[in-house]
C-alpha cells in the first residue's frame, strides 16, 4: 500500500506497545468506484490490509477514516482505556457520528456508534421533533430527527 497518512498510538500494556494506523492512496476500481486501503497494526485481528469503497476518491478516504475511528473506538483496548494518542492537543479530537437521511420521508438518524444492533435501544424519549434512543446502561445511542431538512445544519445536508 502506498501510504498517505499514518498515526502511532500507544497501547498501555507492560511493556507498552505501539498501534500504528495507516491510510493508503485511493484507487479507481474497474467498476468506476473508488477504494481506499487502510491498516491497523498492533490490535489483535487487524494486522492485514482492508479497504472501503466509495463513489469517488474523497468518499473512499472519508469512509476509511470513519472505519479506522470505529475500529479503534470499538476495540477492547480502547474500551479498557489502554489506547492513547500522546500528541492529542488539549485532550480534544474529532469524534464520529453516523448520519443516515431518508430524504423522501425527511427523517435523519444520527447514530453515536458505527452499528446499533436490533434491540440495543431499550428506552426512547421524545423531545420536540427528535426521538432519543438509549441503551441499557443509559448511554445515548442515537437521535432520530423528524423534519430533518429544517433541523440539520447545512454541512450535514450535502
Tab-separated table of C-alpha atoms in Angstrom:
chain	number	residue	atom	x	y	z
A	1	UNK	CA	0.000	0.000	0.000
A	2	UNK	CA	1.285	3.454	-0.879
A	3	UNK	CA	0.618	5.363	2.331
A	4	UNK	CA	-0.740	8.900	2.511
A	5	UNK	CA	-1.268	9.134	6.273
A	6	UNK	CA	-0.038	7.422	9.432
A	7	UNK	CA	-0.591	7.777	13.176
A	8	UNK	CA	1.041	5.903	16.017
A	9	UNK	CA	-0.915	5.342	19.227
A	10	UNK	CA	0.334	3.867	22.485
A	11	UNK	CA	-1.111	0.710	23.994
A	12	UNK	CA	-0.711	0.947	27.781
A	13	UNK	CA	0.496	-2.574	28.490
A	14	UNK	CA	3.610	-3.802	30.250
A	15	UNK	CA	5.765	-3.177	28.334
A	16	UNK	CA	3.921	-0.527	26.272
A	17	UNK	CA	3.246	-1.394	22.637
A	18	UNK	CA	2.545	0.733	19.608
A	19	UNK	CA	-0.581	0.646	17.486
A	20	UNK	CA	0.004	2.034	14.009
A	21	UNK	CA	-2.788	3.202	11.728
A	22	UNK	CA	-2.035	3.639	8.035
A	23	UNK	CA	-4.282	5.057	5.307
A	24	UNK	CA	-3.374	4.323	1.695
A	25	UNK	CA	-3.896	6.243	-1.520
A	26	UNK	CA	-7.377	5.745	-3.023
A	27	UNK	CA	-7.540	3.918	-6.362
A	28	UNK	CA	-10.217	3.699	-9.015
A	29	UNK	CA	-11.620	0.190	-9.394
A	30	UNK	CA	-12.601	-1.313	-12.788
A	31	UNK	CA	-16.254	-0.759	-11.794
A	32	UNK	CA	-15.681	3.019	-11.623
A	33	UNK	CA	-15.960	3.085	-7.834
A	34	UNK	CA	-13.006	4.148	-5.704
A	35	UNK	CA	-11.429	2.164	-2.891
A	36	UNK	CA	-9.117	3.301	-0.114
A	37	UNK	CA	-6.916	0.800	1.748
A	38	UNK	CA	-6.207	1.061	5.453
A	39	UNK	CA	-4.376	-0.996	8.034
A	40	UNK	CA	-4.192	-1.137	11.834
A	41	UNK	CA	-1.129	-2.881	13.266
A	42	UNK	CA	-0.905	-3.676	16.962
A	43	UNK	CA	-4.558	-4.559	17.645
A	44	UNK	CA	-5.482	-8.222	17.546
A	45	UNK	CA	-7.277	-9.141	14.331
A	46	UNK	CA	-6.331	-6.043	12.334
A	47	UNK	CA	-2.848	-6.942	11.071
A	48	UNK	CA	-3.822	-7.063	7.433
A	49	UNK	CA	-4.832	-4.565	4.796
A	50	UNK	CA	-8.516	-3.776	4.392
A	51	UNK	CA	-10.307	-1.365	2.091
A	52	UNK	CA	-13.546	0.537	1.773
A	53	UNK	CA	-15.264	1.603	-1.411
A	54	UNK	CA	-16.965	4.898	-2.236
A	55	UNK	CA	-18.398	6.676	-5.229
A	56	UNK	CA	-15.300	8.860	-5.556
A	57	UNK	CA	-11.824	9.153	-4.040
A	58	UNK	CA	-12.870	11.635	-1.351
A	59	UNK	CA	-15.709	9.445	-0.113
A	60	UNK	CA	-13.367	6.434	-0.072
A	61	UNK	CA	-10.835	8.299	2.109
A	62	UNK	CA	-13.623	9.605	4.354
A	63	UNK	CA	-15.033	6.097	4.788
A	64	UNK	CA	-11.568	4.684	5.544
A	65	UNK	CA	-11.095	7.281	8.291
A	66	UNK	CA	-14.545	6.501	9.707
A	67	UNK	CA	-13.796	2.761	9.700
A	68	UNK	CA	-10.477	3.310	11.470
A	69	UNK	CA	-12.128	5.507	14.129
A	70	UNK	CA	-14.879	2.936	14.637
A	71	UNK	CA	-12.401	0.047	14.836
A	72	UNK	CA	-10.195	1.829	17.341
A	73	UNK	CA	-13.101	3.066	19.479
A	74	UNK	CA	-14.761	-0.363	19.430
A	75	UNK	CA	-11.617	-2.269	20.329
A	76	UNK	CA	-11.240	-3.997	23.669
A	77	UNK	CA	-8.108	-1.942	24.245
A	78	UNK	CA	-9.925	1.388	23.830
A	79	UNK	CA	-12.859	0.286	25.992
A	80	UNK	CA	-10.405	-0.635	28.752
A	81	UNK	CA	-8.732	2.787	28.457
A	82	UNK	CA	-5.448	1.287	27.268
A	83	UNK	CA	-5.212	3.102	23.915
A	84	UNK	CA	-3.867	6.667	23.845
A	85	UNK	CA	-2.507	9.240	21.457
A	86	UNK	CA	0.200	11.166	23.259
A	87	UNK	CA	0.194	14.166	20.907
A	88	UNK	CA	-3.542	14.755	21.282
A	89	UNK	CA	-3.868	18.569	21.575
A	90	UNK	CA	-5.595	19.675	24.783
A	91	UNK	CA	-7.404	16.338	25.049
A	92	UNK	CA	-9.583	17.277	22.070
A	93	UNK	CA	-10.041	15.279	18.931
A	94	UNK	CA	-12.854	14.890	16.421
A	95	UNK	CA	-15.419	12.216	17.153
A	96	UNK	CA	-17.505	10.406	14.584
A	97	UNK	CA	-21.279	10.184	14.482
A	98	UNK	CA	-23.004	8.336	11.669
A	99	UNK	CA	-25.750	10.103	9.742
A	100	UNK	CA	-28.332	8.437	7.550
A	101	UNK	CA	-31.042	10.517	5.928
A	102	UNK	CA	-34.204	9.320	4.229
A	103	UNK	CA	-34.884	12.422	2.116
A	104	UNK	CA	-38.192	11.050	0.797
A	105	UNK	CA	-39.621	10.971	4.332
A	106	UNK	CA	-37.352	13.777	5.634
A	107	UNK	CA	-36.143	11.691	8.584
A	108	UNK	CA	-32.489	11.536	9.628
A	109	UNK	CA	-30.792	9.305	12.170
A	110	UNK	CA	-27.603	10.315	13.979
A	111	UNK	CA	-26.004	7.192	15.450
A	112	UNK	CA	-23.348	7.593	18.139
A	113	UNK	CA	-21.579	4.404	17.072
A	114	UNK	CA	-20.965	2.560	13.838
A	115	UNK	CA	-23.591	-0.127	14.342
A	116	UNK	CA	-26.568	-0.322	16.666
A	117	UNK	CA	-27.873	-3.876	16.863
A	118	UNK	CA	-31.618	-4.539	16.929
A	119	UNK	CA	-32.935	-4.465	20.483
A	120	UNK	CA	-29.949	-2.474	21.799
A	121	UNK	CA	-32.093	0.645	22.236
A	122	UNK	CA	-34.208	-0.129	25.296
A	123	UNK	CA	-35.670	3.311	26.002
A	124	UNK	CA	-36.835	6.241	23.874
A	125	UNK	CA	-37.608	9.844	24.757
A	126	UNK	CA	-39.301	12.345	22.502
A	127	UNK	CA	-38.071	15.930	22.580
A	128	UNK	CA	-39.909	18.115	20.086
A	129	UNK	CA	-39.114	16.795	16.615
A	130	UNK	CA	-36.401	14.415	17.883
A	131	UNK	CA	-36.543	10.894	19.304
A	132	UNK	CA	-33.597	9.883	21.508
A	133	UNK	CA	-32.622	6.191	21.741
A	134	UNK	CA	-30.880	4.971	24.913
A	135	UNK	CA	-29.079	1.722	25.700
A	136	UNK	CA	-29.469	-0.469	28.789
A	137	UNK	CA	-26.861	1.417	30.820
A	138	UNK	CA	-28.354	4.810	29.941
A	139	UNK	CA	-25.928	5.770	27.145
A	140	UNK	CA	-27.279	7.751	24.193
A	141	UNK	CA	-27.186	5.526	21.101
A	142	UNK	CA	-28.801	7.759	18.523
A	143	UNK	CA	-31.165	10.585	17.664
A	144	UNK	CA	-33.930	10.394	15.072
A	145	UNK	CA	-34.770	13.778	13.572
A	146	UNK	CA	-38.197	14.390	12.076
A	147	UNK	CA	-38.231	17.315	9.613
A	148	UNK	CA	-34.509	16.746	9.083
A	149	UNK	CA	-34.142	19.276	6.251
A	150	UNK	CA	-35.006	22.002	8.751
A	151	UNK	CA	-33.150	20.634	11.785
A	152	UNK	CA	-29.864	19.530	10.218
A	153	UNK	CA	-27.145	22.145	9.802
A	154	UNK	CA	-26.249	22.937	6.158
A	155	UNK	CA	-22.951	20.985	6.228
A	156	UNK	CA	-24.855	17.776	7.040
A	157	UNK	CA	-27.385	18.292	4.260
A	158	UNK	CA	-24.896	17.536	1.474
